[in-house]
Structure formats: structure tokens, C-alpha cells
Amino acid sequence: MNNLIKGDTGNWEVVIGIEVHAQVISQSKLFSSAATEFGAEHNTQVSFVDAGMPGMLPVINWVCVEQAIKTGLGLNAKINTYSIFDRKNYFYPDLPQGYQISQYKQPIVGEGNISIDLSDGSSKNIRIERLHLEQDAGKSLHDQHPSYSYVDLNRSGIALMEIVSMPDMSSSEEAQAYVKKLRSIVRYLGTCDGNMEEGSLRADVNVSVRKLGKELGTRCEIKNVNSIKFIGQAIEYEAKRQIDLIEDSKKVPQETRLFDPKKGETRSMRSKEEAHDYRYFPDPDLLPLIFSEDVVEKIKNSIPELPDERKKRFESDYSLSSYDSSILVGDKETADYFEELTVGRNAKLVANWLTGEFFAAMNKLGFSVENSPISKTNFGMLIDLIENNTISNRIAKDIFEIMIETGDDPETIVEKKGMKQVSDEGELEEIIDSIIEKNPEQVESLNEKPKLMGWFVGQVMKETNGKANPSIVNKLLSKKLNN
Amino acid sequence: MNEITKLSLHQTRDALNKKEFSCKELITSHIKEMESSRPLNLFITETIDHAIKSAETSDKNIKNKKLRNLEGLPFGIKDMFCTKDIKTTASSKMLSNFIPPYESTVTKNLWNDGAILLGKLNNDEFAMGSSNETSFFGPTKNPWKINDSKNYIVPGGSSGGSAAAVAANVGVASIGTDTGGSIRQPASFTGTVGFKPTYGRCSRWGIIAFASSLDQAGTITKNVKDSAIVLNSICSYDPKDSTSSNKSIPDFEKSLEKSVKGKKVGIPKEFVQEGIAEEILNLWDNGKKWLKESGAEIVDISLPNIKYALPCYYIIAPAEASSNLARYDGVKFTHRVEADNIDDMYELTRSDGFGEEVKRRIMIGTYVLSSGYYDAYYLKAQKVRALITEDFKNVFKDIDVVLTPSTPTSAFEIGEKMDDPLSMYLNDVFTVPVNLAGLPAVSVPVGLDKNKLPLGLQLIGKSFDEETILSFASVIEKSANFRHSPEEWWKNE
Amino acid sequence: MSIDENTVRKIAKLSRISVSEDDIKYISEDLSKILEWIEQLSQVDTNEVEPVFSSFEEDTKLKKRKDEIADGGYRENIIANAPKTKEGFFLVPKIVD
Ligand SMILES: [Mg+2]
Ligand SMILES: [Zn+2]
């Protein structure tokens, strides 16, 4: 794939590495028994431990450890049965202890890799450097008061997995595909809900540029980009900004930047400019995190089919194209929906309808397979009506629209609106005969303009309000006109 | 009436059981003692009403024969232990109005056993110090005085208030914390018994942290038996503390009767070279003699890396402290100096809220952890700590306890060492190695020096072998027969 | 090694402790004295030594907690000691990113 960006002085390459913070799915926090649920009243899901009260101590939530191991296995990564929790020291009002418990030199998960699917049908391997467990910080609200920021500690102490990629991506598309794939994997695993809007999955994107094959430029880190779309926009903007600077003979300063979705720009985060010195050291309140290979093995056996495997199975079991398969498996719920719907039905027809009309409509209306206004039963019934020639594909689309509006089942709609396909040959023959009789000139010119055949089909459809079975119409027309 | 307060913990317990006096009488006596000892500046917070109310409950229990282990016994608690709804300050301006909404595990254990809180005792600010002079609430004075001198002397630290209270007969016993000698050194300075159990024996939950890998709660009592009794209450496995031990806890009181016959006592030669006073060496020799007479064998041992314990400690403890004290930032706990921007607020609050010694240690700790220095200082210190731990493990293959002096000198005058932190740090030269290795140890008073100030000997045991040191401590106690007590000069001030 | 005046400024900043320019010299001397004393550790050969970060017994394993909600829900207690609060939030001087 050609990912080069043309500058004034030649072609540039973009180099991207991504750190993802994925919130672990668990009832309670990483080191306390307070709840993790999103959207609770501020400061109500905070224990004394989460508030950094004097004398409070962390005790690890074992489910969070298992979730990290599971995710590591899903990323084809090395699991470290011995790891260390460190303190990362810095001052910030939403960091009540004055340090974050994280993992520094010895993370729970080491090197791994995932494969990403690109729009040209190719795929690429992206290496994972590490995954470690750490505490989330609270939240500061800056727009409540002219001179004060408000601090809510509900999020403080929730378990995060920080997943760090190698700088293996070279375009915004690859970066987006990487985050999409990562999100897909953690959702399949049930280790993170992947909800970027609620902040359950956040990406820090490291961008640098270089002349083809030349030394890497200074990298900038764009913090907390919270949608796949913004990741693309942020990278495009940032790469261009850096190229412009260098081509203007200016330096790219190493810094942390923020993406402003309203302006589509990145800007420097002034507050982070001061050089950090996190003074990591092993947390003396915790012992090393040690578990046996058996623990890993047990978790390995509980891992469900992941998107890559499932895609392969869709291609072989349902004879679907690689493209359709990758679209269907990207989201676990969609893939499940497809598999349930396709039982006893034509898989290709189901896939076409899902990836076509259905997705288009759901996207437009902001629904997903889980909360669609069309029930699975009704949607299946619609496919059945097409398969048994009760309705044409075209009519089916009209019925689909009505289903969305009314929630009615398609049989009722067909019945009520008389939309049943006319497949009766006698009935259709009569109509065709009358059209031929009324249009001698068209019949005459048919030899020179074979395309007129379509005009005749159209006439039949017009007479039948689109309900004529198109294949029978075609068959009858060619029998009558081609002799 | 005030003869009641002269009784030790187990004597008081027996008297209560025999109904020689009521708990209300007992508590009232101690409250009186507490009030008359105010010139010593022992307490930061007195909980008189609470104590009287608790005494009524205990009297009911005694009447109904529902006696708990420490029923009705008054305790002073070092102000490093969070006590629910009762001000807990760590002797710092930073927490001078802090009221914890929770109770530390150690104190909860005491109250569950029927003990009664008299008040919160003074200590060095955030337990950083060896003289109790770094307290924001002013120094505690040692009940002991240098012969005929008008000058006040320090009770040691950081559990100075705890030790001085027991020496002044306020409360039957006190609870302290020991990070580098903070129980044993003040015990030695006040003629009391100070016991620091193995790291992990007592939960650290609810104790304001100084250096997490070293902090351990312990007891200050009038005699060895009392410390065994209190240890039985405060030691517990706590699922809320990841470093608390689930090893079974023996009945410490029973271990007092165990014989030391045939057991081996190690005498580390390195402790002799520390510029230590002649009379301390003499008392140490006495200790060896007493143990020998009881059938124990005296063995010369070497702990080759012990001379590095103090500098090692002064890297590790400040490093952990610099992080543990980062939470005091003006956002959550009482003290704040207002400012227009967050960094000014942080800096002014912390500069104003912490005292000199605390700031000194935070800065040292920050420095040794900072990038470029971590390996040379912090990591190096943890490696030396490993060597010191190894040294102890090696000698404990052949011996049962180590006998050393508790301190290189007796107590000194208030103000004498405040301008020289290094000479202050040297106070803990004999106690610090024990914390680095996480071992149990006790200081037992054995005599007076030429100034008529008390001195103690230290017994160090194997990890989780408090029983053996208790049995040895009993022997030393009996042989030394330390019967001195300070003149109650404060009652006339 | 000694802690020079710039280093004092740097670690004071990292520690969020304000020190006045008048005190810098004194602090630099004070900390340097302690540091020089600490330096004797460099005499110890630790080439083959694994560091010990806790004085805890090696056979003791990290405690595990069950994943259940059993804490929190007491906002009043959480903010009770805070010097400045409003409507259940902690208040700090406004932060600008
Ligand atoms: Mg990071
Ligand atoms: Zn992180």
C-alpha cells in the first residue's frame, strides 16, 4: 500500500504508534471494592482507598488480573507469571494518592501481535509491545465555575489495561483499523466494552514523520482521542503540521498535544510541557503479582472464538467473500446475529441484506443489531419471503422501510398492501400480450435496439405495481418477442 | 487513689477481675494522671468523655461476667493510628483538623477486646524523628530528668508520647509504630518495654503511612508480660492489608514461661565499634551474663553489612515517604493555603503544612528516586537491604536471638540535636537494621546511666518468632530487676 | 555527590514544596551533608545482588480480592475533611490545559 504524503520537498512517510487505555470489565475497582458503573452520581462510587485517605491500602481484584491475562492471550502475547506494581508519582487533583499504581519495568503481558484488515483487502501485522494493569484517575470538570475546577473521583481506581503498540502503522487508515481491531478483540473476549464515547477505550496516538527511509523525526503524542473518526483526523492533521514545520526549516518540538474535534486540529497541551519525572518504584503496599502457568492455561481454555478465526470460518462455512466476512465479524453482536439469522436460510442473501439495507438503515437511525426496531423474527421472515419468491428483492426494500416505521411483520404488510409477487404465468402472459398489442412500433424496433427489452419489463412492472416476478417476466418476454 | 495508675497492665487486669476497684475508678484515676501530666505534652487529643462512657460499659460487662481480654484497660494511642470520628493528626499541621471516618485495624482489635481509649499521643511529625521534637504540637518531655538538672530531655521518638505516657503512668500501656526504632528507642529512653513484632504481624490498615515497607505497629508497656498480652490483641491477619501475614498467631503470654536453656544468643561484633558509651557496654555484658546464668549459650556473630543499615534506611524510608505524603496536597485533607493556580496551591500548602524534617525527607526521597539517581541510590539501597537481610538469615541458622544495646546513648536534652540531623539519625543505629530485615525485636530496660537515665537492651528474633524473644526478654527483665521510676516533677509544675 | 542549588529547585518543584530563594543555599548544604553520608553505600559490592523491596517473607503471596461491590456510597465521608467543596465535588483552583 502506498501511504506516502507528498510535500514540497518530496515524499514523506508517517510513523504511528498507539497506546490504548482499555477499561477492564469488572464489578469493582482494581484495588478497592467500590463500584465501576458508568454515569453514577459524582463521588458516590468512591471508597476510602480510592480517595487516597491516610492509612488506606490496596488489595488486588483478581478478576482484573484474569481479564488482563485473557486480553494478553487474545493479543497472541507472552504472559508474565511474575510482574510488579509500581507507583508512578505526579501531582494532579484527580490523582488522590499523589501516585498512580501502574506497572513499569515488569508488566503482566509482554510482546504480542494482531492482524489488521485494510480496505484494499490486504492485511497487516501490528506488533504489541506490552500490556499492563493500572489505576484510572478521577475526573476534573473545568467548566462549572469561573475560578475552580471540580473533582469527581468515581473513576479513580478503576482498572485499566494500557496496551502499547510498536510504531508499526504508517497511515491514518492503519491506525483506525488497529484500534477497531483491538476494540473488536476485547469485546469478543468480554474484557472491555470498547465504548469510546464513555471513555472505556481511549487512544493516545504517537505521530512522527520522516523522509522515505530516512531517520525518524520527533514524535508528538496526541492524548485521549475518543473516536475512530477523530483518530483519522488527528493523524492527518498532525502529519501535515509536522511536514510543514520541517519543510519550513522549523523544528518539531517533542510535546503532548490535544485533538480539538470542533476545529479538526491538534494543539499543544501547555500544562504538560514541564518535564516529568515520575519516580517509578515498586509499590511497597503490594507484593509481586505471581501466578502459575495453570492459571494461564485455564484462562486460555475459556477464550471464545476471536474475530480472525471467525472470519475464516465465515468464508469457508458460508462461502462469503473475505470483505463481507470481515464486516460481519468486526462486531461480535453482529456476527452472532448473522449466525442466528442464517440458520435454514441462504447465507449469502442474509449477508447481503445485513451488510446492505440493514446496516445502512441502522447507521442512519443510530441503532445496532441489539436495539434495532426490526425484530430478528421479522427480519428473518422478510428474507424467507424473498427466498420463496413471495416478494421481489425490490419490493422487499419497500417492505423493509415500512417495517422500520411500523414494526409490523412483513407478511402482514404484504397482505395488507397487496404486495405479493405475481408469479402466475397465465396472469402475466395476459398483461404481456396486451402490452405487445398496444406497442407495435417498439416490437418492430426490438431487433435493432435489444435494450428495449428492459422497457417491456418496466411496462409489465408498471402494470403490476412492481409486483411481477421479474424472472418469470423475463422468461415470458423473451419467449414471446425473440421468436 | 493514684496508686492505681502505678499498677502494670496485668496487675490492673487482675485487680479489675477481683473487683478491687471499678473500671470507672480506674479510668478516673488515669484521667487525673493525664490531666496532671499536661506539662509533659503527652497528648494531642484527650478523649475523656469517651473514656468515662466506655468505663461504664466495661463495668457492666464485669458485673455480667462478660469479660473481654482487655476489658476496661485504658490505652494511649500514638496519633499515627486513624481513630473513627476522633481527630488524628500525625502530629502535623497538615492534618491538624483531620477526623478519620474509619478505625485502624490495630485499634479496632483493642476496642473489640474491651480496651478504652484515653487519648491520642504526641509523636514526631509523620513519625519522622527520634526525639519527638518535630511534632507540630511541640515536643513531648521525658518524665525522666538528668540528675539535679533543670533541663528537659527528650523521650525519644517517634513514639515519644507513647513511651513517656507509660513512664508517667498515664494509661496501662500505649500503642506506637516502629519504622526504624520508633518504639524501641523511646522505650529505652523512658525505662519502658517496647516491642516491635515481625513486619506483617499487625495490619497497617488505618495507620498513617510513613515508610510502608518498614512501618509496623507495636506496644509500649511497663513490663514484658504486658507486651505479650497486648500483642495477643493487636496482631491479626487483615485481608485489607496485602502485606499482613496469615501465619497463625501463638498465645504470646504462654511463651513467657518457656526456658531459654540451651538456646543460643548471638552477639554481633559490629555493634561494638559504633562509638558506644562505656556504661552501655557494661550493661550489655550484664545481659550476656544473665542469659548465660539462665542456661543460654553466648555466641559471637558477625553481621558484616550492618554498618550500612543506617544510610540504607535513609534512602528507602524517605523515598517511600516522599510518595506516601504526596496525598497531602490541599485537596482532600483539611489544610490548604489558597492560591490562584493549582501548582501554587500545592506548593504553598505543602510548604506551610509540613515541618522542616518532613520536608527534608520528602526532598531526599524525591531526589533518590528521580531519573538518573534511582539506580545509584534507591536500587543500591534495596540491594544493600538484601545483603543485611541475608546477614540475619545466615546468623539465625545457628542462633535463636541476637542481643544488642537498644541505643548508643541515653536520652539527650531537648534542642541538643535538632540542628544536626545526622547526629539525630545515629540514634537509631542499633534499631534500624531490624526494620530493614522485617524482624521482631524488643527493648527491655536494664539500668540507669551515670546521669540516672534509663537504658535498654535489645533482643532481635527470627522472622515470626516473637515467642523466643519474649522468653529471653522475661529472663533479662527478671535479672535486671529494673525498679526505677522518674520523680513526678511535672505534678508540681 | 552534592545537591547543588539548581537541583534543590528541581526537587522542590517535583515535591511541590515552595522554597524561598533565601533558603536555597542552606537547603543545598543541608541535603548535601546527608547525601555525602549516604554515599558510603557505594563501598558495598552489590554486583550480584537482587534487590529486596519489602521486608516480607518470600513464601507469602499477594492477597486476592473477590470482584464484588462492597464499598463506596458514602460521599459525605469522602469529602468531609476537604478544605473546599461544593455540591459534593472537591474544589481546586481552576486548571487550564
Ligand atoms: Mg503511557
Ligand atoms: Zn497509562
mmCIF file of N, CA and C and ligand atoms in Angstrom, chain A residues 19 21 88 100 102 132 134-135 160 162 204, ligand 2:
data_model
loop_
_atom_site.group_PDB
_atom_site.id
_atom_site.type_symbol
_atom_site.label_atom_id
_atom_site.label_comp_id
_atom_site.label_asym_id
_atom_site.label_seq_id
_atom_site.Cartn_x
_atom_site.Cartn_y
_atom_site.Cartn_z
ATOM 1 N N GLU A 19 -1.001 4.022 22.082
ATOM 2 C CA GLU A 19 -1.240 3.474 23.419
ATOM 3 C C GLU A 19 -2.737 3.537 23.656
ATOM 4 N N HIS A 21 -5.809 2.872 26.320
ATOM 5 C CA HIS A 21 -6.236 2.580 27.685
ATOM 6 C C HIS A 21 -7.620 1.952 27.600
ATOM 7 N N LYS A 88 3.643 5.417 40.087
ATOM 8 C CA LYS A 88 4.028 6.485 39.162
ATOM 9 C C LYS A 88 3.637 7.792 39.850
ATOM 10 N N GLN A 100 -0.037 7.012 40.796
ATOM 11 C CA GLN A 100 -0.905 6.030 40.163
ATOM 12 C C GLN A 100 -0.233 4.679 40.334
ATOM 13 N N SER A 102 0.685 1.451 38.840
ATOM 14 C CA SER A 102 0.793 1.019 37.454
ATOM 15 C C SER A 102 1.848 -0.084 37.403
ATOM 16 N N HIS A 132 -0.142 -3.540 30.358
ATOM 17 C CA HIS A 132 -0.034 -3.570 31.820
ATOM 18 C C HIS A 132 -1.311 -3.085 32.488
ATOM 19 N N GLU A 134 -3.247 -0.908 35.424
ATOM 20 C CA GLU A 134 -3.037 0.303 36.211
ATOM 21 C C GLU A 134 -4.366 0.889 36.654
ATOM 22 N N GLN A 135 -4.283 1.858 37.570
ATOM 23 C CA GLN A 135 -5.486 2.531 38.060
ATOM 24 C C GLN A 135 -5.848 3.691 37.152
ATOM 25 N N LEU A 160 -7.533 -0.307 34.466
ATOM 26 C CA LEU A 160 -7.296 -0.070 33.048
ATOM 27 C C LEU A 160 -6.238 -1.052 32.566
ATOM 28 N N GLU A 162 -3.368 -0.801 29.872
ATOM 29 C CA GLU A 162 -2.691 0.048 28.888
ATOM 30 C C GLU A 162 -2.020 -0.875 27.888
ATOM 31 N N ASP A 204 -4.080 7.144 22.883
ATOM 32 C CA ASP A 204 -3.040 8.172 22.786
ATOM 33 C C ASP A 204 -2.246 7.818 21.536
HETATM 34 ZN ZN ZN D 2 -1.421 4.579 31.375
#
